[in-house]
Amino acid sequence: MRVFVNDQPREIAAETPLAVLMGGLGLAERKGIAAALNGAVVSRSEWVNRRLTAGDRVIVIQATQGG
């Protein structure tokens, strides 16, 4: 099925948990990463419980430092 990650289409298996998608992107273990699913922020502890469906939109945000 197709989902969108930062507006880029990505093919994944049906009912893939958000945690698996983030792991496949190499982001599951990185600090300072947040994910929103269809406009709602999903806490990292809930990534494993959130199953993706066709057409879902995931936005990945990385915190940065600066001054």
Coordinates of N, CA and C in Angstrom, one line a residue:
M1 N 0.8 -1.2 0.0 CA 0.0 0.0 0.0 C 0.9 1.2 0.0
R2 N 0.3 2.4 -0.4 CA 1.1 3.6 -0.5 C 0.7 4.5 0.7
V3 N 1.8 5.0 1.3 CA 1.7 6.1 2.3 C 2.6 7.2 1.9
F4 N 2.5 8.3 2.5 CA 3.4 9.5 2.2 C 4.2 9.8 3.4
V5 N 5.5 9.9 3.2 CA 6.4 10.4 4.3 C 7.1 11.7 3.8
N6 N 6.7 12.7 4.6 CA 7.2 14.1 4.2 C 6.8 14.3 2.7
D7 N 5.6 14.0 2.4 CA 5.0 14.2 1.0 C 5.6 13.3 -0.1
Q8 N 6.5 12.4 0.3 CA 7.1 11.5 -0.7 C 6.4 10.1 -0.6
P9 N 5.9 9.6 -1.7 CA 5.2 8.3 -1.7 C 6.1 7.2 -1.3
R10 N 5.6 6.2 -0.5 CA 6.4 5.1 -0.1 C 5.5 3.9 -0.1
E11 N 5.9 2.8 -0.6 CA 5.2 1.5 -0.6 C 5.6 0.7 0.6
I12 N 4.6 0.3 1.4 CA 4.8 -0.5 2.6 C 3.7 -1.6 2.6
A13 N 3.9 -2.6 3.5 CA 2.9 -3.6 3.7 C 1.7 -3.1 4.5
A14 N 0.6 -3.6 4.2 CA -0.7 -3.2 4.9 C -0.5 -3.4 6.4
E15 N -1.1 -2.5 7.2 CA -1.1 -2.6 8.6 C 0.3 -2.5 9.3
T16 N 1.3 -1.9 8.5 CA 2.6 -1.7 9.1 C 2.6 -0.7 10.3
P17 N 3.2 -1.1 11.4 CA 3.2 -0.2 12.5 C 4.1 1.0 12.2
L18 N 3.8 2.2 12.7 CA 4.6 3.4 12.5 C 6.1 3.1 13.0
A19 N 6.3 2.3 14.0 CA 7.6 2.0 14.5 C 8.4 1.3 13.4
V20 N 7.8 0.4 12.7 CA 8.5 -0.3 11.6 C 8.9 0.6 10.5
L21 N 8.0 1.5 10.1 CA 8.3 2.5 9.1 C 9.5 3.3 9.5
M22 N 9.4 3.8 10.8 CA 10.5 4.7 11.3 C 11.8 3.9 11.3
G23 N 11.8 2.7 11.7 CA 13.0 1.8 11.7 C 13.5 1.6 10.3
G24 N 12.7 1.4 9.3 CA 13.1 1.3 8.0 C 13.7 2.5 7.4
L25 N 13.4 3.7 8.0 CA 14.0 4.9 7.6 C 15.3 5.2 8.3
G26 N 15.6 4.4 9.3 CA 16.8 4.6 10.1 C 16.6 5.6 11.2
L27 N 15.3 5.8 11.6 CA 15.0 6.9 12.5 C 14.6 6.4 13.9
A28 N 14.3 5.2 14.0 CA 13.7 4.7 15.3 C 14.5 4.9 16.5
E29 N 15.8 4.8 16.3 CA 16.7 4.9 17.5 C 17.4 6.3 17.6
R30 N 17.1 7.2 16.7 CA 17.7 8.5 16.7 C 16.9 9.4 17.7
K31 N 17.7 10.2 18.4 CA 17.1 11.2 19.4 C 16.7 12.4 18.6
G32 N 15.7 13.1 19.2 CA 15.3 14.4 18.6 C 14.4 14.2 17.4
I33 N 13.8 13.1 17.2 CA 12.9 12.8 16.1 C 11.4 12.8 16.6
A34 N 10.6 13.4 15.9 CA 9.1 13.4 16.2 C 8.4 12.9 14.9
A35 N 7.2 12.3 15.1 CA 6.4 11.9 13.9 C 5.0 12.4 14.1
A36 N 4.4 12.8 13.1 CA 3.0 13.2 13.1 C 2.3 12.3 12.0
L37 N 1.1 11.8 12.4 CA 0.4 10.9 11.5 C -0.9 11.6 11.2
N38 N -1.1 12.0 9.9 CA -2.3 12.7 9.5 C -2.6 13.9 10.3
G39 N -1.5 14.7 10.6 CA -1.6 15.9 11.3 C -1.5 15.9 12.8
A40 N -1.5 14.7 13.4 CA -1.5 14.6 14.8 C -0.2 14.0 15.3
V41 N 0.5 14.6 16.2 CA 1.8 14.1 16.7 C 1.5 12.8 17.4
V42 N 2.4 11.8 17.2 CA 2.3 10.5 17.8 C 3.5 10.4 18.7
S43 N 3.3 10.1 20.0 CA 4.5 10.0 20.9 C 5.2 8.7 20.6
R44 N 6.5 8.8 20.8 CA 7.4 7.6 20.4 C 6.9 6.4 21.1
S45 N 6.4 6.4 22.3 CA 5.9 5.2 23.0 C 4.7 4.6 22.3
E46 N 4.0 5.4 21.4 CA 2.8 4.9 20.7 C 3.1 4.4 19.3
W47 N 4.4 4.6 18.8 CA 4.7 4.2 17.4 C 4.4 2.8 17.2
V48 N 4.7 1.9 18.2 CA 4.5 0.5 18.0 C 3.0 0.1 17.8
N49 N 2.1 0.9 18.4 CA 0.7 0.6 18.4 C -0.1 1.2 17.2
R50 N 0.5 2.2 16.6 CA -0.1 2.9 15.4 C 0.1 2.2 14.1
R51 N -0.9 1.6 13.6 CA -0.9 0.9 12.3 C -1.2 1.8 11.2
L52 N -0.4 1.8 10.1 CA -0.7 2.7 9.0 C -1.6 2.1 8.0
T53 N -2.4 2.9 7.4 CA -3.4 2.5 6.4 C -3.1 3.3 5.1
A54 N -3.6 2.8 4.0 CA -3.3 3.4 2.7 C -3.7 4.8 2.7
G55 N -2.8 5.7 2.1 CA -3.0 7.1 2.0 C -2.6 7.9 3.3
D56 N -2.2 7.2 4.3 CA -1.8 8.0 5.5 C -0.6 8.9 5.2
R57 N -0.5 10.0 5.9 CA 0.5 10.9 5.7 C 1.3 11.1 7.0
V58 N 2.6 10.8 6.9 CA 3.5 10.8 8.0 C 4.5 12.0 7.8
I59 N 4.6 12.8 8.8 CA 5.6 13.9 8.7 C 6.6 13.6 9.8
V60 N 7.9 13.6 9.4 CA 9.0 13.4 10.3 C 9.7 14.7 10.5
I61 N 9.9 15.0 11.8 CA 10.5 16.3 12.2 C 11.7 15.9 13.0
Q62 N 12.8 16.6 12.8 CA 14.0 16.5 13.5 C 14.4 17.8 14.2
A63 N 14.6 17.7 15.5 CA 15.0 18.8 16.3 C 16.4 19.2 16.0
T64 N 16.7 20.5 15.9 CA 18.0 21.0 15.7 C 18.4 22.0 16.7
Q65 N 19.7 22.3 16.8 CA 20.1 23.3 17.7 C 20.7 24.5 16.9
G66 N 20.7 25.6 17.5 CA 21.3 26.7 16.8 C 21.0 28.0 17.6
G67 N 21.5 29.0 17.1 CA 21.4 30.2 17.8 C 21.2 31.4 16.9

